[in-house]
PDB file of C-alpha atoms and ligand atoms in Angstrom:
ATOM      1  CA  UNK Q 125       0.000   0.000   0.000  1.00  0.00           C
ATOM      2  CA  UNK Q 126       1.410   3.419  -0.919  1.00  0.00           C
ATOM      3  CA  UNK Q 127       1.627   5.874   1.930  1.00  0.00           C
ATOM      4  CA  UNK Q 128       0.171   9.180   0.871  1.00  0.00           C
ATOM      5  CA  UNK Q 129       0.971  12.308   2.831  1.00  0.00           C
ATOM      6  CA  UNK Q 130      -2.373  13.904   3.737  1.00  0.00           C
ATOM      7  CA  UNK Q 131      -2.863  17.323   2.169  1.00  0.00           C
ATOM      8  CA  UNK Q 132      -5.049  20.056   3.662  1.00  0.00           C
ATOM      9  CA  UNK Q 133      -5.469  22.985   1.291  1.00  0.00           C
ATOM     10  CA  UNK Q 134      -7.391  26.213   1.814  1.00  0.00           C
ATOM     11  CA  UNK Q 135      -8.941  27.728  -1.304  1.00  0.00           C
ATOM     12  CA  UNK Q 136      -9.661  31.313  -0.350  1.00  0.00           C
ATOM     13  CA  UNK Q 137     -11.497  32.059  -3.611  1.00  0.00           C
ATOM     14  CA  UNK Q 138     -12.195  35.817  -3.999  1.00  0.00           C
ATOM     15  CA  UNK Q 139     -11.515  36.712  -0.369  1.00  0.00           C
ATOM     16  CA  UNK Q 140      -8.793  38.633   1.470  1.00  0.00           C
ATOM     17  CA  UNK Q 141      -6.786  41.700   0.514  1.00  0.00           C
ATOM     18  CA  UNK Q 142      -3.012  41.625   1.039  1.00  0.00           C
ATOM     19  CA  UNK Q 143      -3.433  43.201   4.500  1.00  0.00           C
ATOM     20  CA  UNK Q 144      -6.098  40.654   5.464  1.00  0.00           C
ATOM     21  CA  UNK Q 145      -3.893  37.890   4.078  1.00  0.00           C
ATOM     22  CA  UNK Q 146      -0.979  38.921   6.294  1.00  0.00           C
ATOM     23  CA  UNK Q 147      -3.300  39.008   9.307  1.00  0.00           C
ATOM     24  CA  UNK Q 148      -4.865  35.600   8.652  1.00  0.00           C
ATOM     25  CA  UNK Q 149      -1.555  33.896   7.932  1.00  0.00           C
ATOM     26  CA  UNK Q 150       0.170  35.290  10.988  1.00  0.00           C
ATOM     27  CA  UNK Q 151      -2.731  33.941  13.099  1.00  0.00           C
ATOM     28  CA  UNK Q 152      -2.533  30.593  11.308  1.00  0.00           C
ATOM     29  CA  UNK Q 153       1.227  30.237  11.692  1.00  0.00           C
ATOM     30  CA  UNK Q 154       0.941  30.661  15.461  1.00  0.00           C
ATOM     31  CA  UNK Q 155      -1.667  27.878  15.601  1.00  0.00           C
ATOM     32  CA  UNK Q 156       0.393  25.298  13.702  1.00  0.00           C
ATOM     33  CA  UNK Q 157       3.624  23.590  14.699  1.00  0.00           C
ATOM     34  CA  UNK Q 158       6.873  25.016  13.335  1.00  0.00           C
ATOM     35  CA  UNK Q 159       7.438  21.807  11.360  1.00  0.00           C
ATOM     36  CA  UNK Q 160       4.979  19.269   9.970  1.00  0.00           C
ATOM     37  CA  UNK Q 161       6.013  15.810   8.867  1.00  0.00           C
ATOM     38  CA  UNK Q 162       2.779  13.803   8.833  1.00  0.00           C
ATOM     39  CA  UNK Q 163       0.648  16.184   6.779  1.00  0.00           C
ATOM     40  CA  UNK Q 164       1.051  18.950   4.256  1.00  0.00           C
ATOM     41  CA  UNK Q 165      -0.700  22.323   4.478  1.00  0.00           C
ATOM     42  CA  UNK Q 166      -1.329  24.631   1.539  1.00  0.00           C
ATOM     43  CA  UNK Q 167      -3.129  27.962   1.195  1.00  0.00           C
ATOM     44  CA  UNK Q 168      -4.403  29.475  -2.048  1.00  0.00           C
ATOM     45  CA  UNK Q 169      -4.994  33.228  -1.679  1.00  0.00           C
ATOM     46  CA  UNK Q 170      -6.035  35.423  -4.625  1.00  0.00           C
ATOM     47  CA  UNK Q 171      -3.295  36.418  -7.110  1.00  0.00           C
ATOM     48  CA  UNK Q 172      -2.832  39.906  -5.675  1.00  0.00           C
ATOM     49  CA  UNK Q 173      -2.087  38.533  -2.213  1.00  0.00           C
ATOM     50  CA  UNK Q 174       0.379  35.792  -3.203  1.00  0.00           C
ATOM     51  CA  UNK Q 175       3.482  37.848  -2.683  1.00  0.00           C
ATOM     52  CA  UNK Q 176       2.311  39.032   0.734  1.00  0.00           C
ATOM     53  CA  UNK Q 177       1.434  35.439   1.585  1.00  0.00           C
ATOM     54  CA  UNK Q 178       4.871  34.176   0.535  1.00  0.00           C
ATOM     55  CA  UNK Q 179       6.462  36.721   2.855  1.00  0.00           C
ATOM     56  CA  UNK Q 180       4.137  35.836   5.749  1.00  0.00           C
ATOM     57  CA  UNK Q 181       4.860  32.111   5.281  1.00  0.00           C
ATOM     58  CA  UNK Q 182       8.637  32.364   5.155  1.00  0.00           C
ATOM     59  CA  UNK Q 183      10.087  29.848   7.614  1.00  0.00           C
ATOM     60  CA  UNK Q 184       6.723  28.122   8.147  1.00  0.00           C
ATOM     61  CA  UNK Q 185       5.793  24.694   6.762  1.00  0.00           C
ATOM     62  CA  UNK Q 186       2.695  26.096   4.995  1.00  0.00           C
ATOM     63  CA  UNK Q 187       2.969  26.054   1.213  1.00  0.00           C
ATOM     64  CA  UNK Q 188       1.529  28.384  -1.340  1.00  0.00           C
ATOM     65  CA  UNK Q 189      -0.876  27.686  -4.188  1.00  0.00           C
ATOM     66  CA  UNK Q 190      -2.549  29.800  -6.844  1.00  0.00           C
ATOM     67  CA  UNK Q 191      -6.204  29.319  -7.758  1.00  0.00           C
ATOM     68  CA  UNK Q 192      -5.707  29.260 -11.538  1.00  0.00           C
ATOM     69  CA  UNK Q 193      -3.132  29.865 -14.265  1.00  0.00           C
ATOM     70  CA  UNK Q 194      -2.998  30.531 -17.999  1.00  0.00           C
ATOM     71  CA  UNK Q 195      -1.541  27.781 -20.166  1.00  0.00           C
ATOM     72  CA  UNK Q 196       0.895  30.078 -21.990  1.00  0.00           C
ATOM     73  CA  UNK Q 197       4.062  31.356 -20.325  1.00  0.00           C
ATOM     74  CA  UNK Q 198       3.578  34.980 -21.445  1.00  0.00           C
ATOM     75  CA  UNK Q 199       1.945  37.037 -24.182  1.00  0.00           C
ATOM     76  CA  UNK Q 200      -1.015  39.210 -25.071  1.00  0.00           C
ATOM     77  CA  UNK Q 201      -3.555  37.656 -22.683  1.00  0.00           C
ATOM     78  CA  UNK Q 202      -5.072  40.562 -20.796  1.00  0.00           C
ATOM     79  CA  UNK Q 203      -5.975  39.759 -17.230  1.00  0.00           C
ATOM     80  CA  UNK Q 204      -4.209  36.394 -17.150  1.00  0.00           C
ATOM     81  CA  UNK Q 205      -1.375  35.078 -14.987  1.00  0.00           C
ATOM     82  CA  UNK Q 206       1.138  32.437 -16.076  1.00  0.00           C
ATOM     83  CA  UNK Q 207       2.909  29.552 -14.371  1.00  0.00           C
ATOM     84  CA  UNK Q 208       6.358  31.198 -14.403  1.00  0.00           C
ATOM     85  CA  UNK Q 209       4.797  34.265 -12.727  1.00  0.00           C
ATOM     86  CA  UNK Q 210       3.294  32.075 -10.003  1.00  0.00           C
ATOM     87  CA  UNK Q 211       6.582  30.296  -9.541  1.00  0.00           C
ATOM     88  CA  UNK Q 212       8.357  33.650  -9.244  1.00  0.00           C
ATOM     89  CA  UNK Q 213       6.200  34.672  -6.280  1.00  0.00           C
ATOM     90  CA  UNK Q 214       6.726  31.376  -4.478  1.00  0.00           C
ATOM     91  CA  UNK Q 215       3.846  29.093  -5.489  1.00  0.00           C
ATOM     92  CA  UNK Q 216       4.402  25.348  -5.468  1.00  0.00           C
ATOM     93  CA  UNK Q 217       0.818  24.336  -6.256  1.00  0.00           C
ATOM     94  CA  UNK Q 218      -1.960  25.528  -8.523  1.00  0.00           C
ATOM     95  CA  UNK Q 219      -5.659  24.676  -8.430  1.00  0.00           C
ATOM     96  CA  UNK Q 220      -6.956  23.787 -11.904  1.00  0.00           C
ATOM     97  CA  UNK Q 221     -10.497  23.269 -13.179  1.00  0.00           C
ATOM     98  CA  UNK Q 222     -12.370  24.332 -10.066  1.00  0.00           C
ATOM     99  CA  UNK Q 223     -16.104  23.945 -10.681  1.00  0.00           C
ATOM    100  CA  UNK Q 224     -16.597  27.692 -10.220  1.00  0.00           C
ATOM    101  CA  UNK Q 225     -14.230  28.316 -13.142  1.00  0.00           C
ATOM    102  CA  UNK Q 226     -15.940  25.633 -15.202  1.00  0.00           C
ATOM    103  CA  UNK Q 227     -19.387  27.093 -14.381  1.00  0.00           C
ATOM    104  CA  UNK Q 228     -18.765  30.849 -14.457  1.00  0.00           C
ATOM    105  CA  UNK Q 229     -15.789  31.142 -16.819  1.00  0.00           C
ATOM    106  CA  UNK Q 230     -16.715  28.347 -19.222  1.00  0.00           C
ATOM    107  CA  UNK Q 231     -13.525  26.414 -18.578  1.00  0.00           C
ATOM    108  CA  UNK Q 232     -13.579  23.132 -20.531  1.00  0.00           C
ATOM    109  CA  UNK Q 233     -11.957  19.741 -19.936  1.00  0.00           C
ATOM    110  CA  UNK Q 234      -9.598  20.548 -22.839  1.00  0.00           C
ATOM    111  CA  UNK Q 235      -8.496  23.789 -21.207  1.00  0.00           C
ATOM    112  CA  UNK Q 236      -8.014  21.921 -17.959  1.00  0.00           C
ATOM    113  CA  UNK Q 237      -5.727  19.467 -19.784  1.00  0.00           C
ATOM    114  CA  UNK Q 238      -3.693  22.343 -21.251  1.00  0.00           C
ATOM    115  CA  UNK Q 239      -3.383  23.999 -17.851  1.00  0.00           C
ATOM    116  CA  UNK Q 240      -2.289  20.745 -16.205  1.00  0.00           C
ATOM    117  CA  UNK Q 241       0.481  20.417 -18.809  1.00  0.00           C
ATOM    118  CA  UNK Q 242       1.459  24.058 -18.302  1.00  0.00           C
ATOM    119  CA  UNK Q 243       1.672  23.633 -14.538  1.00  0.00           C
ATOM    120  CA  UNK Q 244       3.929  20.598 -14.936  1.00  0.00           C
ATOM    121  CA  UNK Q 245       6.098  22.464 -17.448  1.00  0.00           C
ATOM    122  CA  UNK Q 246       6.505  25.226 -14.871  1.00  0.00           C
ATOM    123  CA  UNK Q 247       7.181  22.850 -11.948  1.00  0.00           C
ATOM    124  CA  UNK Q 248       3.923  23.563 -10.164  1.00  0.00           C
ATOM    125  CA  UNK Q 249       1.928  20.672  -8.706  1.00  0.00           C
ATOM    126  CA  UNK Q 250      -1.595  20.738 -10.154  1.00  0.00           C
ATOM    127  CA  UNK Q 251      -4.596  20.223  -7.873  1.00  0.00           C
ATOM    128  CA  UNK Q 252      -7.094  19.105 -10.511  1.00  0.00           C
ATOM    129  CA  UNK Q 253     -10.744  19.494  -9.512  1.00  0.00           C
ATOM    130  CA  UNK Q 254     -13.583  17.240 -10.644  1.00  0.00           C
ATOM    131  CA  UNK Q 255     -17.137  16.793  -9.428  1.00  0.00           C
ATOM    132  CA  UNK Q 256     -20.753  16.303 -10.419  1.00  0.00           C
ATOM    133  CA  UNK Q 257     -23.808  18.541 -10.166  1.00  0.00           C
ATOM    134  CA  UNK Q 258     -26.809  17.455  -8.124  1.00  0.00           C
ATOM    135  CA  UNK Q 259     -28.754  16.792 -11.346  1.00  0.00           C
ATOM    136  CA  UNK Q 260     -25.965  14.531 -12.652  1.00  0.00           C
ATOM    137  CA  UNK Q 261     -25.906  12.632  -9.348  1.00  0.00           C
ATOM    138  CA  UNK Q 262     -29.679  12.209  -9.301  1.00  0.00           C
ATOM    139  CA  UNK Q 263     -29.653  11.012 -12.911  1.00  0.00           C
ATOM    140  CA  UNK Q 264     -27.111   8.339 -12.000  1.00  0.00           C
ATOM    141  CA  UNK Q 265     -24.437   9.947 -14.184  1.00  0.00           C
ATOM    142  CA  UNK Q 266     -22.083  10.848 -11.352  1.00  0.00           C
ATOM    143  CA  UNK Q 267     -19.342   8.321 -12.016  1.00  0.00           C
ATOM    144  CA  UNK Q 268     -19.397   8.700 -15.791  1.00  0.00           C
ATOM    145  CA  UNK Q 269     -19.150  12.505 -15.517  1.00  0.00           C
ATOM    146  CA  UNK Q 270     -16.187  12.248 -13.164  1.00  0.00           C
ATOM    147  CA  UNK Q 271     -14.477   9.604 -15.264  1.00  0.00           C
ATOM    148  CA  UNK Q 272     -14.877  11.853 -18.340  1.00  0.00           C
ATOM    149  CA  UNK Q 273     -13.444  14.858 -16.490  1.00  0.00           C
ATOM    150  CA  UNK Q 274     -10.422  12.839 -15.365  1.00  0.00           C
ATOM    151  CA  UNK Q 275      -9.744  11.148 -18.705  1.00  0.00           C
ATOM    152  CA  UNK Q 276     -10.016  14.444 -20.599  1.00  0.00           C
ATOM    153  CA  UNK Q 277      -8.226  16.550 -18.015  1.00  0.00           C
ATOM    154  CA  UNK Q 278      -5.303  14.125 -17.765  1.00  0.00           C
ATOM    155  CA  UNK Q 279      -5.148  13.301 -21.491  1.00  0.00           C
ATOM    156  CA  UNK Q 280      -1.619  12.622 -22.690  1.00  0.00           C
ATOM    157  CA  UNK Q 281      -0.145  12.325 -19.192  1.00  0.00           C
ATOM    158  CA  UNK Q 282       2.478   9.708 -18.395  1.00  0.00           C
ATOM    159  CA  UNK Q 283       2.011   7.401 -15.416  1.00  0.00           C
ATOM    160  CA  UNK Q 284       4.858   9.187 -13.665  1.00  0.00           C
ATOM    161  CA  UNK Q 285       3.237  12.602 -14.180  1.00  0.00           C
ATOM    162  CA  UNK Q 286      -0.109  11.299 -12.946  1.00  0.00           C
ATOM    163  CA  UNK Q 287       1.506   9.906  -9.801  1.00  0.00           C
ATOM    164  CA  UNK Q 288       2.702  13.416  -8.872  1.00  0.00           C
ATOM    165  CA  UNK Q 289      -0.696  15.124  -9.273  1.00  0.00           C
ATOM    166  CA  UNK Q 290      -3.302  15.921  -6.676  1.00  0.00           C
ATOM    167  CA  UNK Q 291      -6.951  15.326  -7.593  1.00  0.00           C
ATOM    168  CA  UNK Q 292      -9.750  17.078  -5.749  1.00  0.00           C
ATOM    169  CA  UNK Q 293     -13.228  15.569  -5.707  1.00  0.00           C
ATOM    170  CA  UNK Q 294     -15.636  18.428  -5.129  1.00  0.00           C
ATOM    171  CA  UNK Q 295     -19.316  17.564  -5.612  1.00  0.00           C
ATOM    172  CA  UNK Q 296     -20.831  20.839  -6.810  1.00  0.00           C
ATOM    173  CA  UNK Q 297     -23.924  20.392  -4.631  1.00  0.00           C
ATOM    174  CA  UNK Q 298     -21.699  20.359  -1.539  1.00  0.00           C
ATOM    175  CA  UNK Q 299     -19.703  23.520  -2.287  1.00  0.00           C
ATOM    176  CA  UNK Q 300     -20.636  26.463  -0.080  1.00  0.00           C
ATOM    177  CA  UNK Q 301     -23.975  24.860   0.776  1.00  0.00           C
ATOM    178  CA  UNK Q 302     -23.207  23.321   4.169  1.00  0.00           C
ATOM    179  CA  UNK Q 303     -24.256  19.967   2.645  1.00  0.00           C
ATOM    180  CA  UNK Q 304     -21.179  17.759   2.909  1.00  0.00           C
ATOM    181  CA  UNK Q 305     -21.011  14.418   1.181  1.00  0.00           C
ATOM    182  CA  UNK Q 306     -21.091  11.755   3.875  1.00  0.00           C
ATOM    183  CA  UNK Q 307     -17.794   9.951   4.411  1.00  0.00           C
ATOM    184  CA  UNK Q 308     -19.298   6.909   2.636  1.00  0.00           C
ATOM    185  CA  UNK Q 309     -20.560   8.959  -0.339  1.00  0.00           C
ATOM    186  CA  UNK Q 310     -17.173  10.621  -0.718  1.00  0.00           C
ATOM    187  CA  UNK Q 311     -15.264   7.346  -0.314  1.00  0.00           C
ATOM    188  CA  UNK Q 312     -17.380   5.713  -3.044  1.00  0.00           C
ATOM    189  CA  UNK Q 313     -16.358   8.402  -5.524  1.00  0.00           C
ATOM    190  CA  UNK Q 314     -12.726   8.526  -4.373  1.00  0.00           C
ATOM    191  CA  UNK Q 315     -12.450   4.759  -4.888  1.00  0.00           C
ATOM    192  CA  UNK Q 316     -13.971   5.141  -8.377  1.00  0.00           C
ATOM    193  CA  UNK Q 317     -11.487   7.928  -9.158  1.00  0.00           C
ATOM    194  CA  UNK Q 318      -8.627   5.702  -8.064  1.00  0.00           C
ATOM    195  CA  UNK Q 319      -9.977   2.917 -10.260  1.00  0.00           C
ATOM    196  CA  UNK Q 320      -9.975   5.306 -13.250  1.00  0.00           C
ATOM    197  CA  UNK Q 321      -6.399   6.275 -12.376  1.00  0.00           C
ATOM    198  CA  UNK Q 322      -5.388   2.592 -12.324  1.00  0.00           C
ATOM    199  CA  UNK Q 323      -6.710   2.307 -15.890  1.00  0.00           C
ATOM    200  CA  UNK Q 324      -4.807   5.421 -16.962  1.00  0.00           C
ATOM    201  CA  UNK Q 325      -1.542   4.978 -15.096  1.00  0.00           C
ATOM    202  CA  UNK Q 326      -1.348   1.506 -13.558  1.00  0.00           C
ATOM    203  CA  UNK Q 327      -1.660   0.288 -10.011  1.00  0.00           C
ATOM    204  CA  UNK Q 328       1.426   1.779  -8.415  1.00  0.00           C
ATOM    205  CA  UNK Q 329       1.077   5.277  -9.888  1.00  0.00           C
ATOM    206  CA  UNK Q 330      -2.639   5.354  -9.034  1.00  0.00           C
ATOM    207  CA  UNK Q 331      -1.829   4.320  -5.476  1.00  0.00           C
ATOM    208  CA  UNK Q 332       0.498   7.317  -5.139  1.00  0.00           C
ATOM    209  CA  UNK Q 333      -2.047   9.980  -6.192  1.00  0.00           C
ATOM    210  CA  UNK Q 334      -3.510  12.058  -3.410  1.00  0.00           C
ATOM    211  CA  UNK Q 335      -7.252  12.447  -3.850  1.00  0.00           C
ATOM    212  CA  UNK Q 336      -8.609  15.176  -1.598  1.00  0.00           C
ATOM    213  CA  UNK Q 337     -12.265  15.933  -0.843  1.00  0.00           C
ATOM    214  CA  UNK Q 338     -13.813  19.398  -1.051  1.00  0.00           C
ATOM    215  CA  UNK Q 339     -17.320  20.657  -0.305  1.00  0.00           C
ATOM    216  CA  UNK Q 340     -18.327  22.113   3.072  1.00  0.00           C
ATOM    217  CA  UNK Q 341     -15.414  20.568   4.959  1.00  0.00           C
ATOM    218  CA  UNK Q 342     -15.644  21.899   8.526  1.00  0.00           C
ATOM    219  CA  UNK Q 343     -13.975  21.226  11.885  1.00  0.00           C
ATOM    220  CA  UNK Q 344     -16.851  18.907  12.850  1.00  0.00           C
ATOM    221  CA  UNK Q 345     -16.832  16.682   9.765  1.00  0.00           C
ATOM    222  CA  UNK Q 346     -13.166  16.535   8.749  1.00  0.00           C
ATOM    223  CA  UNK Q 347     -12.218  13.604  10.979  1.00  0.00           C
ATOM    224  CA  UNK Q 348     -14.871  11.280   9.548  1.00  0.00           C
ATOM    225  CA  UNK Q 349     -14.008  12.183   5.970  1.00  0.00           C
ATOM    226  CA  UNK Q 350     -10.256  11.767   6.424  1.00  0.00           C
ATOM    227  CA  UNK Q 351     -10.740   8.386   8.113  1.00  0.00           C
ATOM    228  CA  UNK Q 352     -11.804   6.906   4.760  1.00  0.00           C
ATOM    229  CA  UNK Q 353      -9.136   4.857   2.989  1.00  0.00           C
ATOM    230  CA  UNK Q 354      -9.146   6.814  -0.292  1.00  0.00           C
ATOM    231  CA  UNK Q 355      -9.642  10.311   1.140  1.00  0.00           C
ATOM    232  CA  UNK Q 356      -6.156  11.771   1.354  1.00  0.00           C
ATOM    233  CA  UNK Q 357      -6.940  15.288   2.431  1.00  0.00           C
ATOM    234  CA  UNK Q 358      -9.304  18.211   2.043  1.00  0.00           C
ATOM    235  CA  UNK Q 359      -9.758  21.241  -0.167  1.00  0.00           C
ATOM    236  CA  UNK Q 360     -11.432  23.726   2.134  1.00  0.00           C
ATOM    237  CA  UNK Q 361     -13.291  26.874   1.083  1.00  0.00           C
ATOM    238  CA  UNK Q 362     -15.245  28.856   3.687  1.00  0.00           C
ATOM    239  CA  UNK Q 363     -13.655  27.236   6.742  1.00  0.00           C
ATOM    240  CA  UNK Q 364     -10.168  28.158   5.506  1.00  0.00           C
ATOM    241  CA  UNK Q 365     -10.920  31.876   5.916  1.00  0.00           C
ATOM    242  CA  UNK Q 366     -10.564  31.802   9.692  1.00  0.00           C
ATOM    243  CA  UNK Q 367      -7.409  30.717  11.481  1.00  0.00           C
ATOM    244  CA  UNK Q 368      -9.193  28.749  14.214  1.00  0.00           C
ATOM    245  CA  UNK Q 369     -11.363  26.643  11.938  1.00  0.00           C
ATOM    246  CA  UNK Q 370      -8.620  25.994   9.379  1.00  0.00           C
ATOM    247  CA  UNK Q 371      -6.119  25.080  12.111  1.00  0.00           C
ATOM    248  CA  UNK Q 372      -8.616  22.601  13.549  1.00  0.00           C
ATOM    249  CA  UNK Q 373      -9.079  21.047  10.111  1.00  0.00           C
ATOM    250  CA  UNK Q 374      -5.303  20.809   9.682  1.00  0.00           C
ATOM    251  CA  UNK Q 375      -5.164  19.013  13.044  1.00  0.00           C
ATOM    252  CA  UNK Q 376      -7.646  16.348  11.883  1.00  0.00           C
ATOM    253  CA  UNK Q 377      -7.408  13.122  13.848  1.00  0.00           C
TER     254      UNK Q 377
HETATM  255  P1  13P L  22     -16.596  25.249   0.757  1.00  0.00           P
HETATM  256  O1  13P L  22     -15.662  24.556   1.743  1.00  0.00           O
HETATM  257  O2  13P L  22     -16.858  26.674   1.103  1.00  0.00           O
HETATM  258  O3  13P L  22     -17.823  24.441   0.505  1.00  0.00           O
HETATM  259  O4  13P L  22     -15.796  25.305  -0.653  1.00  0.00           O
HETATM  260  C1  13P L  22     -15.256  24.140  -1.166  1.00  0.00           C
HETATM  261  C2  13P L  22     -14.422  24.479  -2.343  1.00  0.00           C
HETATM  262  O5  13P L  22     -14.929  24.815  -3.392  1.00  0.00           O
HETATM  263  C3  13P L  22     -12.966  24.419  -2.197  1.00  0.00           C
HETATM  264  O6  13P L  22     -12.321  24.533  -3.428  1.00  0.00           O
END
């Protein structure tokens, strides 16, 4: 059995100015140990706060992620930010294909695949998001939708590249709604995702991939979710915006 280092990531979405970022991270740093060996912690502030965040996190074990990137390295793409730019301000991770970007910005599976390749080119670890709508779940299409998102989003990837990715299962009906998937519901999908990864990359690479759960993860439900065999961490939205609740999630038991 591969041992996967649990990953707790906070996706701040469109919250926090640079000043608020410095305040939240200094509160968070004091609530976490100076070194972490049995879990990894990542925060994803908005672009404009990344540099401030990198400064606030210097010397702490918390790592930095962006929430998106453009697939090109540079060029005439007004309003976009590239992988080398993210790397230059200290990011190690980047969230790709979040359902909010798919829904509100029309991001497609093909664009997700291009962004995953760009992140790897630029030495950023992609956190690739997949998940079904409530209608897809109720129609019984949940697993086929997720399998399609994974196969298209990871198209052309080698087994070695897949092994180094993080996948985030975020059922859209659970995001920001307070309705978490039960540990059993989440585990069912995580196991199916791992099965798809076995088909794409083989047993040992699939066993190395961290599959994190996102969707109303809170201090009072994190322990049950993380106790499941294929749930390797959490991608936390709302509860990552306060130091106390995020620190409690990081300290899951
Ligand atoms: P919430 O934790 O606010 O439901 O958000 C989940 C999410 O979308 C993280 O990427």
